[in-house]
């Protein structure tokens, strides 16, 4: 679970680095990323309450999928901008 958590936090960090200097970011895209960030945060919060002997693989997989969705959104926006130039 710790690896999935690190991957998720790295995705959030990359998204914030991409969006911070860019004032022209699409509001819909930003809301999607924020929604995914909250979804990931909720998955992490659920895992805190799991017993030690539980199998958290499902939650780790879900968290990795959220991170993947964030990466797709962030880098698809970057690819769109590169294609416009």
PDB file of C-alpha atoms in Angstrom:
ATOM      1  CA  UNK A   1       0.000   0.000   0.000  1.00  0.00           C
ATOM      2  CA  UNK A   2       2.886   2.373   0.728  1.00  0.00           C
ATOM      3  CA  UNK A   3       4.140   2.039  -2.852  1.00  0.00           C
ATOM      4  CA  UNK A   4       0.687   2.850  -4.245  1.00  0.00           C
ATOM      5  CA  UNK A   5       0.493   5.807  -1.878  1.00  0.00           C
ATOM      6  CA  UNK A   6       3.848   7.105  -3.126  1.00  0.00           C
ATOM      7  CA  UNK A   7       2.765   6.715  -6.759  1.00  0.00           C
ATOM      8  CA  UNK A   8      -0.456   8.602  -6.038  1.00  0.00           C
ATOM      9  CA  UNK A   9       1.342  11.427  -4.231  1.00  0.00           C
ATOM     10  CA  UNK A  10       3.845  11.699  -7.074  1.00  0.00           C
ATOM     11  CA  UNK A  11       0.981  12.019  -9.572  1.00  0.00           C
ATOM     12  CA  UNK A  12      -0.582  14.782  -7.498  1.00  0.00           C
ATOM     13  CA  UNK A  13       2.778  16.524  -7.232  1.00  0.00           C
ATOM     14  CA  UNK A  14       3.345  16.361 -10.998  1.00  0.00           C
ATOM     15  CA  UNK A  15      -0.173  17.650 -11.665  1.00  0.00           C
ATOM     16  CA  UNK A  16       0.297  20.595  -9.332  1.00  0.00           C
ATOM     17  CA  UNK A  17       3.661  21.429 -10.926  1.00  0.00           C
ATOM     18  CA  UNK A  18       2.094  21.385 -14.388  1.00  0.00           C
ATOM     19  CA  UNK A  19      -0.948  23.441 -13.414  1.00  0.00           C
ATOM     20  CA  UNK A  20       0.600  25.991 -11.037  1.00  0.00           C
ATOM     21  CA  UNK A  21       2.406  28.212 -13.558  1.00  0.00           C
ATOM     22  CA  UNK A  22      -0.361  27.867 -16.145  1.00  0.00           C
ATOM     23  CA  UNK A  23      -3.185  30.349 -15.596  1.00  0.00           C
ATOM     24  CA  UNK A  24      -4.988  29.282 -18.765  1.00  0.00           C
ATOM     25  CA  UNK A  25      -5.768  25.788 -17.491  1.00  0.00           C
ATOM     26  CA  UNK A  26      -9.168  24.400 -18.358  1.00  0.00           C
ATOM     27  CA  UNK A  27     -11.531  24.563 -15.368  1.00  0.00           C
ATOM     28  CA  UNK A  28     -13.147  21.230 -16.242  1.00  0.00           C
ATOM     29  CA  UNK A  29      -9.765  19.511 -16.343  1.00  0.00           C
ATOM     30  CA  UNK A  30      -8.798  21.033 -13.023  1.00  0.00           C
ATOM     31  CA  UNK A  31     -12.059  19.843 -11.439  1.00  0.00           C
ATOM     32  CA  UNK A  32     -11.475  16.320 -12.767  1.00  0.00           C
ATOM     33  CA  UNK A  33      -7.995  16.220 -11.259  1.00  0.00           C
ATOM     34  CA  UNK A  34      -9.291  17.608  -7.952  1.00  0.00           C
ATOM     35  CA  UNK A  35     -12.055  15.001  -7.904  1.00  0.00           C
ATOM     36  CA  UNK A  36      -9.529  12.228  -8.486  1.00  0.00           C
ATOM     37  CA  UNK A  37      -7.302  13.659  -5.753  1.00  0.00           C
ATOM     38  CA  UNK A  38     -10.191  13.507  -3.277  1.00  0.00           C
ATOM     39  CA  UNK A  39     -11.010   9.977  -4.410  1.00  0.00           C
ATOM     40  CA  UNK A  40      -7.410   8.917  -3.761  1.00  0.00           C
ATOM     41  CA  UNK A  41      -7.385  10.649  -0.393  1.00  0.00           C
ATOM     42  CA  UNK A  42     -10.537   8.762   0.594  1.00  0.00           C
ATOM     43  CA  UNK A  43      -8.973   5.440  -0.413  1.00  0.00           C
ATOM     44  CA  UNK A  44      -5.951   6.229   1.769  1.00  0.00           C
ATOM     45  CA  UNK A  45      -8.223   7.152   4.679  1.00  0.00           C
ATOM     46  CA  UNK A  46     -10.099   3.847   4.357  1.00  0.00           C
ATOM     47  CA  UNK A  47      -6.832   1.922   4.493  1.00  0.00           C
ATOM     48  CA  UNK A  48      -5.827   3.592   7.745  1.00  0.00           C
ATOM     49  CA  UNK A  49      -8.757   1.869   9.437  1.00  0.00           C
ATOM     50  CA  UNK A  50      -8.057  -1.607   8.053  1.00  0.00           C
ATOM     51  CA  UNK A  51      -6.810  -4.257  10.481  1.00  0.00           C
ATOM     52  CA  UNK A  52      -3.134  -5.141  10.118  1.00  0.00           C
ATOM     53  CA  UNK A  53      -3.884  -8.652   8.900  1.00  0.00           C
ATOM     54  CA  UNK A  54      -6.218  -7.482   6.126  1.00  0.00           C
ATOM     55  CA  UNK A  55      -5.346  -7.679   2.472  1.00  0.00           C
ATOM     56  CA  UNK A  56      -5.043  -4.124   1.186  1.00  0.00           C
ATOM     57  CA  UNK A  57      -4.144  -5.143  -2.378  1.00  0.00           C
ATOM     58  CA  UNK A  58      -7.538  -4.088  -3.715  1.00  0.00           C
ATOM     59  CA  UNK A  59      -7.139  -0.622  -2.221  1.00  0.00           C
ATOM     60  CA  UNK A  60      -3.580  -0.355  -3.501  1.00  0.00           C
ATOM     61  CA  UNK A  61      -4.771  -1.272  -6.990  1.00  0.00           C
ATOM     62  CA  UNK A  62      -7.601   1.285  -6.807  1.00  0.00           C
ATOM     63  CA  UNK A  63      -5.167   3.968  -5.661  1.00  0.00           C
ATOM     64  CA  UNK A  64      -2.766   3.142  -8.498  1.00  0.00           C
ATOM     65  CA  UNK A  65      -5.656   3.420 -10.975  1.00  0.00           C
ATOM     66  CA  UNK A  66      -6.539   6.873  -9.623  1.00  0.00           C
ATOM     67  CA  UNK A  67      -2.898   7.933 -10.027  1.00  0.00           C
ATOM     68  CA  UNK A  68      -2.915   6.581 -13.570  1.00  0.00           C
ATOM     69  CA  UNK A  69      -6.079   8.547 -14.411  1.00  0.00           C
ATOM     70  CA  UNK A  70      -4.473  11.728 -13.063  1.00  0.00           C
ATOM     71  CA  UNK A  71      -1.362  11.132 -15.169  1.00  0.00           C
ATOM     72  CA  UNK A  72      -3.496  10.581 -18.269  1.00  0.00           C
ATOM     73  CA  UNK A  73      -5.366  13.839 -17.694  1.00  0.00           C
ATOM     74  CA  UNK A  74      -2.230  15.863 -17.007  1.00  0.00           C
ATOM     75  CA  UNK A  75      -0.181  14.539 -19.890  1.00  0.00           C
ATOM     76  CA  UNK A  76      -3.070  14.547 -22.380  1.00  0.00           C
ATOM     77  CA  UNK A  77      -3.403  18.289 -21.662  1.00  0.00           C
ATOM     78  CA  UNK A  78       0.319  18.697 -22.300  1.00  0.00           C
ATOM     79  CA  UNK A  79       0.064  16.742 -25.576  1.00  0.00           C
ATOM     80  CA  UNK A  80      -2.880  18.896 -26.693  1.00  0.00           C
ATOM     81  CA  UNK A  81      -0.813  22.038 -26.170  1.00  0.00           C
ATOM     82  CA  UNK A  82       2.143  20.585 -28.075  1.00  0.00           C
ATOM     83  CA  UNK A  83      -0.160  19.702 -30.967  1.00  0.00           C
ATOM     84  CA  UNK A  84      -1.579  23.234 -31.142  1.00  0.00           C
ATOM     85  CA  UNK A  85       1.825  24.834 -31.712  1.00  0.00           C
TER      86      UNK A  85
END
